[in-house]
Coordinates of C-alpha atoms in Angstrom, one line a residue:
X1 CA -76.6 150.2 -19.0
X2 CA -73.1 152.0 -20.0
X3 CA -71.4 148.5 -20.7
X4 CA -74.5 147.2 -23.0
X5 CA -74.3 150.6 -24.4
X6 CA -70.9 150.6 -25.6
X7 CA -70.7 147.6 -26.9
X8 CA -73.8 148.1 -28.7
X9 CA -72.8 151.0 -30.2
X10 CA -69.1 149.2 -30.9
X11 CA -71.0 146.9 -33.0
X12 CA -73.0 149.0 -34.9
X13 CA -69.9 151.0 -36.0
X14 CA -68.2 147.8 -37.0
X15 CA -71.1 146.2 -38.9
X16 CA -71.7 149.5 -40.8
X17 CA -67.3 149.7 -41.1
X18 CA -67.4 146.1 -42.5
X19 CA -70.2 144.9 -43.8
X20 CA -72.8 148.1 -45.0
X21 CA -69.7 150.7 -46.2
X22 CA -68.6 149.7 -49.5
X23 CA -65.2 150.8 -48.7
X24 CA -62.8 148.7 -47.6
X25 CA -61.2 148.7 -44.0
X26 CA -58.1 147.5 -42.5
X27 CA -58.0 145.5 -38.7
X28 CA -61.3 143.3 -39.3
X29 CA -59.6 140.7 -37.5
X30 CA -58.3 142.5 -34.3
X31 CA -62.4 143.8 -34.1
X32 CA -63.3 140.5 -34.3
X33 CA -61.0 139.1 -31.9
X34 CA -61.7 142.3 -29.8
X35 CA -65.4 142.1 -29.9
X36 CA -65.8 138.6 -28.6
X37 CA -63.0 139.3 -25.8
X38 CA -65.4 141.9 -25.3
X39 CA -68.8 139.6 -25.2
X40 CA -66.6 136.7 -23.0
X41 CA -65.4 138.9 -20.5
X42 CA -68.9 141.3 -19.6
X43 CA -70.7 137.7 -19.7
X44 CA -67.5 135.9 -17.2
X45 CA -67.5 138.9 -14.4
X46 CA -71.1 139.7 -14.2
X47 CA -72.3 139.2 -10.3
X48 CA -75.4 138.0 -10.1
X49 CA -76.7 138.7 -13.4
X50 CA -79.9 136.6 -14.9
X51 CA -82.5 134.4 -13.4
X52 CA -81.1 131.1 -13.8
X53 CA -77.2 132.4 -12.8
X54 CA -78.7 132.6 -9.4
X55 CA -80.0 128.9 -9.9
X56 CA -76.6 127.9 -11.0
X57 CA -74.9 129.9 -8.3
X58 CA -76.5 127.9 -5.6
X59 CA -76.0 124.9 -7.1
X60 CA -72.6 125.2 -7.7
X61 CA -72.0 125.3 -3.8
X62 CA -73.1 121.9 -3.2
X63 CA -71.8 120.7 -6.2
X64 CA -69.0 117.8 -6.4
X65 CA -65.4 118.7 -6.5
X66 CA -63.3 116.9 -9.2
X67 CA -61.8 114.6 -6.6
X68 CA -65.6 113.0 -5.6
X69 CA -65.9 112.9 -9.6
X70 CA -62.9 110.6 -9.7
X71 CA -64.2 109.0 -6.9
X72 CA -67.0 107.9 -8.6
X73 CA -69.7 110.7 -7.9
X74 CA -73.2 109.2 -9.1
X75 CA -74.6 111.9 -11.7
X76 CA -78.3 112.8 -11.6
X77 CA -77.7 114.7 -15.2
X78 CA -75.3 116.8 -17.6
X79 CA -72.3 115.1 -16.5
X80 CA -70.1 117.7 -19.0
X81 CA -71.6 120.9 -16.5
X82 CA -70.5 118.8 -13.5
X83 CA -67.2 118.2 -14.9
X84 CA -66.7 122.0 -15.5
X85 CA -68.0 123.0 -12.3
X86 CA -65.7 120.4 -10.5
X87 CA -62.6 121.7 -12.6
X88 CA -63.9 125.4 -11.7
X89 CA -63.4 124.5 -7.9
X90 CA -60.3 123.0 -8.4
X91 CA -59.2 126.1 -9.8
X92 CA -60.7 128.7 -7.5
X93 CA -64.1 127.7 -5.4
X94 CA -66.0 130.6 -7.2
X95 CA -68.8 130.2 -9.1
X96 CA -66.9 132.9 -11.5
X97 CA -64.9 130.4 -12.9
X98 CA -67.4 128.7 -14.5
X99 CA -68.6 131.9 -15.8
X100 CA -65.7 132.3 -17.3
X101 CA -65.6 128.4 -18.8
X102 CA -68.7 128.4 -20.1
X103 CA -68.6 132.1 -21.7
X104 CA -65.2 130.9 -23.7
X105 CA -66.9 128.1 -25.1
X106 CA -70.5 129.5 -26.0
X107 CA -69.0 132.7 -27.5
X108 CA -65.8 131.3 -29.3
X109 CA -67.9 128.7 -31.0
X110 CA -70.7 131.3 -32.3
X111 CA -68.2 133.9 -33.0
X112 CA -66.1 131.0 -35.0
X113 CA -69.3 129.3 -36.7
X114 CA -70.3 133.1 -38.0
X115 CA -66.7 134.2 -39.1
X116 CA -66.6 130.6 -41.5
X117 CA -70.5 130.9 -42.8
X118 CA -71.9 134.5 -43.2
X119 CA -70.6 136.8 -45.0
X120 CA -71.7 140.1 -43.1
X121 CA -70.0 138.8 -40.0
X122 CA -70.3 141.6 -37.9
X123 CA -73.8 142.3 -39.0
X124 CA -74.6 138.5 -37.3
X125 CA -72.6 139.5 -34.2
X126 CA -74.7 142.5 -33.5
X127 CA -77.8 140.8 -34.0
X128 CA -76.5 137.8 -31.7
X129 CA -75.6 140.5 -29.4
X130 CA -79.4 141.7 -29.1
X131 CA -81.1 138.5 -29.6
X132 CA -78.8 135.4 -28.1
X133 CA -76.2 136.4 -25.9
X134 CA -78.4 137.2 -23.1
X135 CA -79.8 134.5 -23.0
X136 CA -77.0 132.1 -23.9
X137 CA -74.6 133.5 -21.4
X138 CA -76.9 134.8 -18.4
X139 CA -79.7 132.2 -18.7
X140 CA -79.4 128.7 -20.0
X141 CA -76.0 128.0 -19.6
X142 CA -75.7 124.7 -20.0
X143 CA -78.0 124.4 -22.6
X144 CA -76.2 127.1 -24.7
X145 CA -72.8 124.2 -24.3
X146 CA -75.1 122.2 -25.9
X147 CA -75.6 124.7 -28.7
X148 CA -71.8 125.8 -29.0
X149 CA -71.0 122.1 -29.7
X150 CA -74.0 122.2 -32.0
X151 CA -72.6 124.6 -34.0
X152 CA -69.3 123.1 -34.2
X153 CA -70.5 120.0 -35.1
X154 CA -73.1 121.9 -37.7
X155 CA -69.7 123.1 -39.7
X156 CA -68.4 119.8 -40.0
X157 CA -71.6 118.9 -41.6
X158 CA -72.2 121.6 -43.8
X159 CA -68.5 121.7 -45.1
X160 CA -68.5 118.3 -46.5
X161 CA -67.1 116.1 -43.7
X162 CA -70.4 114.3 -43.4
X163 CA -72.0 112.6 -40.6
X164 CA -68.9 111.1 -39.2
X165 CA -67.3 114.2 -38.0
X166 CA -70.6 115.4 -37.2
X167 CA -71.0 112.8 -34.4
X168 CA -67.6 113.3 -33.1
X169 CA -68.3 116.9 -32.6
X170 CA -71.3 116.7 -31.1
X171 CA -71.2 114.4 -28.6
X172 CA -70.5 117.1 -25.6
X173 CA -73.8 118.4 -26.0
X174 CA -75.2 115.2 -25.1
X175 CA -73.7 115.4 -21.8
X176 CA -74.0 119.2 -21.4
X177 CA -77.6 119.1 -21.0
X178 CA -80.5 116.6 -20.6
X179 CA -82.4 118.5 -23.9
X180 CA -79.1 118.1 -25.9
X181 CA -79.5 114.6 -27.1
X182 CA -82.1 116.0 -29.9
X183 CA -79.2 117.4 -31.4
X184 CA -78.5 113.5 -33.0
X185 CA -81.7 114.4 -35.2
X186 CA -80.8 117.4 -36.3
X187 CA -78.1 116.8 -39.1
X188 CA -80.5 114.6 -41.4
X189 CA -82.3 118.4 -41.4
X190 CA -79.7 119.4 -43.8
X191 CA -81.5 117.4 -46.6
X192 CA -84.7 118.6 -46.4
X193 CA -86.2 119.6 -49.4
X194 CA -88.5 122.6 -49.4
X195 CA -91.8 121.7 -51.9
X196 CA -95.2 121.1 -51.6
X197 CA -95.0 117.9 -50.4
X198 CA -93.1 118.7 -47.4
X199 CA -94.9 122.1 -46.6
X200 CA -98.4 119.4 -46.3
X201 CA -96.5 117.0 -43.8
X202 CA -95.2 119.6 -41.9
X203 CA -98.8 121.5 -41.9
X204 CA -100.1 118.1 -40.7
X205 CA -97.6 117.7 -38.0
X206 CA -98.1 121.2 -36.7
X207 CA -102.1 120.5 -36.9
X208 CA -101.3 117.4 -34.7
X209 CA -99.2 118.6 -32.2
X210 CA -101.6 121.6 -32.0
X211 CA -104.5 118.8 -30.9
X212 CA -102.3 116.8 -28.6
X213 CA -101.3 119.3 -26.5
X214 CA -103.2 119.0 -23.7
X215 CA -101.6 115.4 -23.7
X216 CA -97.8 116.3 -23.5
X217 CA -97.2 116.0 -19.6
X218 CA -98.1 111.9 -20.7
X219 CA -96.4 112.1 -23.4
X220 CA -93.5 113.4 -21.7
X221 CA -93.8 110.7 -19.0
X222 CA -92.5 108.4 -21.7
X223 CA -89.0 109.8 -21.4
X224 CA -88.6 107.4 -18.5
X225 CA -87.5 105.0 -20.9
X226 CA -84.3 107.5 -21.9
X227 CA -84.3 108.6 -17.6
X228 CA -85.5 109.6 -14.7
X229 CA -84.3 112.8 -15.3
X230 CA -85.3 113.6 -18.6
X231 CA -88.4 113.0 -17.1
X232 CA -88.4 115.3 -14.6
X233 CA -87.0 118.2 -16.6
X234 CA -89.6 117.5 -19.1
X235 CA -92.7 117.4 -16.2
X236 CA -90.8 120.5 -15.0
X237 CA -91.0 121.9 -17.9
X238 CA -94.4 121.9 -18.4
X239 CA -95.7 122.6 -15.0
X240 CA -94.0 125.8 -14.9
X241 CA -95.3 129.0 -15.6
X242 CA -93.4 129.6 -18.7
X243 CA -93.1 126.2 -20.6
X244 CA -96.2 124.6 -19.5
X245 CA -99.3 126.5 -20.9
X246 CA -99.4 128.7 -24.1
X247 CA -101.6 132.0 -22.4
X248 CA -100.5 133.8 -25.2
X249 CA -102.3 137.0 -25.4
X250 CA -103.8 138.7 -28.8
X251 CA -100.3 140.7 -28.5
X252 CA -98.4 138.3 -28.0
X253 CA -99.5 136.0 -30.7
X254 CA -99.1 139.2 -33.4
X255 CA -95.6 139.8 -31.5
X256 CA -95.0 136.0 -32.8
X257 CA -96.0 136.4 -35.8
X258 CA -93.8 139.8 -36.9
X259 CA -90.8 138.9 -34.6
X260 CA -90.6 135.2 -35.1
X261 CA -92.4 134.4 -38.7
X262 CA -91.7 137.0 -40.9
X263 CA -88.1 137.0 -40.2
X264 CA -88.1 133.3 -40.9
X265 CA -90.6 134.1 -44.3
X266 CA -88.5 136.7 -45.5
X267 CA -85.2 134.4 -45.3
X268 CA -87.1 131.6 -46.6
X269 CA -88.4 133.7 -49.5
X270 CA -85.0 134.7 -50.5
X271 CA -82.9 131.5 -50.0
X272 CA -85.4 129.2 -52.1
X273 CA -85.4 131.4 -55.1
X274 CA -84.0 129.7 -58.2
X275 CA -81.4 132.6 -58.3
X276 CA -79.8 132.0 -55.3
X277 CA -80.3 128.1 -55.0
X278 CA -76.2 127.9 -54.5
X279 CA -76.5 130.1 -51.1
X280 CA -79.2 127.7 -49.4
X281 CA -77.4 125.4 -47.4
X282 CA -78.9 126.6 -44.2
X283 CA -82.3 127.3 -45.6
X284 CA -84.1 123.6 -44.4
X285 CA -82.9 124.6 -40.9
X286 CA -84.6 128.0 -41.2
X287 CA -87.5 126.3 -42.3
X288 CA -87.5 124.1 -39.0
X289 CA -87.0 127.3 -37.0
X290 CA -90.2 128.4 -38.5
X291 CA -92.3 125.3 -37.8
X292 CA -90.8 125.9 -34.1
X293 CA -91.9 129.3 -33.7
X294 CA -95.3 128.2 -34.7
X295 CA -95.5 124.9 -32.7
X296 CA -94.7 127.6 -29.4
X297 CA -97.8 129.3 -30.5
X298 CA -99.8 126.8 -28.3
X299 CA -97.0 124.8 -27.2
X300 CA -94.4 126.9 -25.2
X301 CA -91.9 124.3 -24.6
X302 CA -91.1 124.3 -28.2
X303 CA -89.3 127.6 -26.9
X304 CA -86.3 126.0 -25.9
X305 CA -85.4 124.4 -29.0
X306 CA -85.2 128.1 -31.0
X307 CA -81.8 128.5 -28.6
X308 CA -80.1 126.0 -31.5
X309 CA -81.7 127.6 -34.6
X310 CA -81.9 131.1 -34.1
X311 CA -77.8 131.6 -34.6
X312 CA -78.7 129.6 -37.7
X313 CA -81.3 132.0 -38.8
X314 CA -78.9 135.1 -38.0
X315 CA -76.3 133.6 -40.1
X316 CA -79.2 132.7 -43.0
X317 CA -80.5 136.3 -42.7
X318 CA -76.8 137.7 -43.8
X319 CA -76.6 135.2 -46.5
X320 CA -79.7 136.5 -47.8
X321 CA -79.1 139.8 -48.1
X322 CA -75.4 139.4 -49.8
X323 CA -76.8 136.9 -52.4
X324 CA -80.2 139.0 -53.3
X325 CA -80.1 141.7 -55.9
X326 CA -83.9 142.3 -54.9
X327 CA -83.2 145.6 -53.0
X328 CA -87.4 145.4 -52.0
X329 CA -86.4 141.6 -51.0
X330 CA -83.2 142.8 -48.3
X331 CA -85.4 145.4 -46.9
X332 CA -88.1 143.2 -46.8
X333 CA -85.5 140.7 -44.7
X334 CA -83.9 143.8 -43.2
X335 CA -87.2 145.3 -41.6
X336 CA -88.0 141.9 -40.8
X337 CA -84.9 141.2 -38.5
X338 CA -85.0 144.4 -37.1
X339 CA -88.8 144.0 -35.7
X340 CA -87.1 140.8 -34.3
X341 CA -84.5 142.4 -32.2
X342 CA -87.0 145.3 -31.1
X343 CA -89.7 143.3 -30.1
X344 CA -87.4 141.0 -28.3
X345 CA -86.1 143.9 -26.3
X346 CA -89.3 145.6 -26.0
X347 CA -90.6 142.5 -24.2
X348 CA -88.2 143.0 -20.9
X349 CA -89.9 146.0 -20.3
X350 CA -93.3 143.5 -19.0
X351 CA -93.6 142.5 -15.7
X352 CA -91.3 139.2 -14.9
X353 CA -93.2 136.3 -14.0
X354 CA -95.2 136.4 -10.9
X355 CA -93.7 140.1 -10.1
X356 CA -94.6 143.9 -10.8
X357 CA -90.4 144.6 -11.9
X358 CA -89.8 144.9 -15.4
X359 CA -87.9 142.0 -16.5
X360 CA -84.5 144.0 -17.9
X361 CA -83.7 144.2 -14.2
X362 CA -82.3 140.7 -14.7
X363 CA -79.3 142.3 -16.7
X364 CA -79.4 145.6 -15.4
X365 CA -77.4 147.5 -13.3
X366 CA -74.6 145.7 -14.8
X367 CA -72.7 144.4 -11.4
X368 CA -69.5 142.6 -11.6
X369 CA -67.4 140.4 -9.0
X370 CA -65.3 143.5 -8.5
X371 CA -67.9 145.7 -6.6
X372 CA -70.1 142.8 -5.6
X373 CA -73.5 145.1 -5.7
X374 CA -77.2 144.4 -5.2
X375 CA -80.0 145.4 -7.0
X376 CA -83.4 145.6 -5.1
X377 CA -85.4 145.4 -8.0
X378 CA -83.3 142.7 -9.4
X379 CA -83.1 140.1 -6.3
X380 CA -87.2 140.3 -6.1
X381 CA -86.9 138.9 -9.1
X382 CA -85.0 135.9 -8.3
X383 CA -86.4 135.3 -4.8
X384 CA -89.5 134.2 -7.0

């Protein structure tokens, strides 16, 4: 808990330093650099640190070396993660390595897509620290490529570049991940327009997808067509205990609503106002995070596809509050957010799936490749 601590605490001093005091401070770009050194090396040296690290760790044993790649190794999937775990043994045969890979990449890309579009960038580091990193770096790893490359490819887009460059950014996300080839969709987002009109469709798709549910596993079966394996992940998916059946609890679905809508609302409210109509560029893909949030409401998978929005909605948020004289409006936003995080972080302190253990123990103690330590609490967690 002392390193999450610290660097907690490190990011609140710089976010209040550089983006809350109005006075103005030298070195923002050695904290910066420091802070994401900081976020790639705790994420590349952790030992056996998340759920699905332990997953990854045993499949990187068996996994091909870049010599049976060359060879012509017959992919099942994400022929970008087998290409960085082959490199990572031809480096040093330690799953470490690809730690260290895929912590560069993930981190470098969110810190670099914040620095160019928000203008409170430590404000939407700290709140990436609390709401994304863990996930991003500890748990879906090669989905959170996928979102890096996003990202990168998102820039192009919204700087002017247009689809071109957007497509020649993205492609490693196809191959990072199975999931990632919905990230061709997601640039015709950007021209969206939020009116009545497109509030009915979108109420009408929700309503649909709400009655179809209990259809998706043949729905997903269609994915055959794209592969085998999309198939499988998607039946996967859905049969497990977290993707596959909403069980959302009276708390949980008020947990949705004040830690997933309202943030989403407030931005929303804030970004389409005539005033600040000039600041909105990211405002139709908070609107999709939104309809996602409430899709997972009955349909969990939906889950899965918040990984690429929600650095889009951090970024939003700190637009909105730099561009709205409102002060009721930023705290309105600003309460919003921080129910977010605190609800987020409340909710490792429930049971993990199929277990009595609090979830947190999948990050804490904080063990690193130096010490090489076992948690008892934290490997019952991953034997299930």
């Amino acid at each position: 808990m002392l390193t999450y601590g610290a660097i907690l605490i490190y990011l609140i001093i710089l976010a209040y330093n550089y983006d809350i005091s109005k006075k103005r401070r030298p070195n923002f770009g050695f904290h910066y650099a420091i802070s994401c050194v900081l976020l790639i090396i705790v994420a590349a040296i952790r030992y056996r640190i998340g759920y699905d690290t332990i997953n990854y760790m045993d499949t990187f044993r068996n996994a091909p070396t870049i010599q049976d790649i060359i060879n012509g190794y017959d992919f099942s999937g994400d022929p970008l993660w087998f290409y960085i775990m082959g490199i990572s043994k031809a480096i040093y045969n330690d799953f470490t390595v690809v730690q260290l890979f895929q912590s560069i990449i993930v981190n470098c890309a969110v810190f670099w897509f914040v620095r160019r579009h928000s203008p409170k960038p430590f404000i939407a580091i700290l709140l990436y620290y609390t709401l994304l990193w863990w996930n991003l770096c500890f748990e879906a790893m090669r989905e959170a490529i996928a979102v890096a490359f996003f990202l990168y490819a998102l820039d192009g887009l919204l700087s002017g570049k247009g689809f071109k460059s957007y497509f020649l950014r993205v492609w490693p996300a196809i191959f990072a991940h199975t999931f990632g080839a919905v990230t061709l969709v997601f640039p015709f987002i950007k021209y969206l327009k939020l009116n009545k009109f497109t509030l009915i469709i979108f109420i009408g798709i929700i309503g649909l997808s709400f009655s179809v549910k209990d259809y998706l596993n043949e729905i997903v079966l269609m994915l055959e067509v794209v592969s085998d394996d999309a198939m499988a992940k998607g039946v996967k998916y859905l049969t497990s205990d977290t993707y596959g059946e909403s069980g959302l609890s009276l708390m949980g679905i008020v947990s949705t609503v004040i830690g997933g809508i309202l943030p989403c609302v407030s931005v929303i409210a804030i970004l389409n106002r005539k005033a600040n109509r000039g600041q909105n560029s990211l405002l139709p893909y908070v609107f999709i995070c939104l309809c996602i949030v409430i899709l997972r409401l009955q349909i969990p998978i939906f889950f899965r596809f918040l990984n690429y929005f929600e650095p889009l909605l951090i970024v939003a948020f700190t637009q909105a509050i730099a561009v709205e004289k409102s002060k009721l409006m930023r705290q309105f936003a600003s309460v919003s957010m921080f129910f977010m995080v605190f609800i987020r972080m409340y909710s490792l302190t429930s049971p993990d799936v199929d277990t009595p253990i609090p979830a947190y123990y999948r990050y804490v103690p904080y063990n690193t490749i130096f010490t090489k330590d076992f948690n008892r609490n934290s490997e019952i967690i991953f034997s299930h």
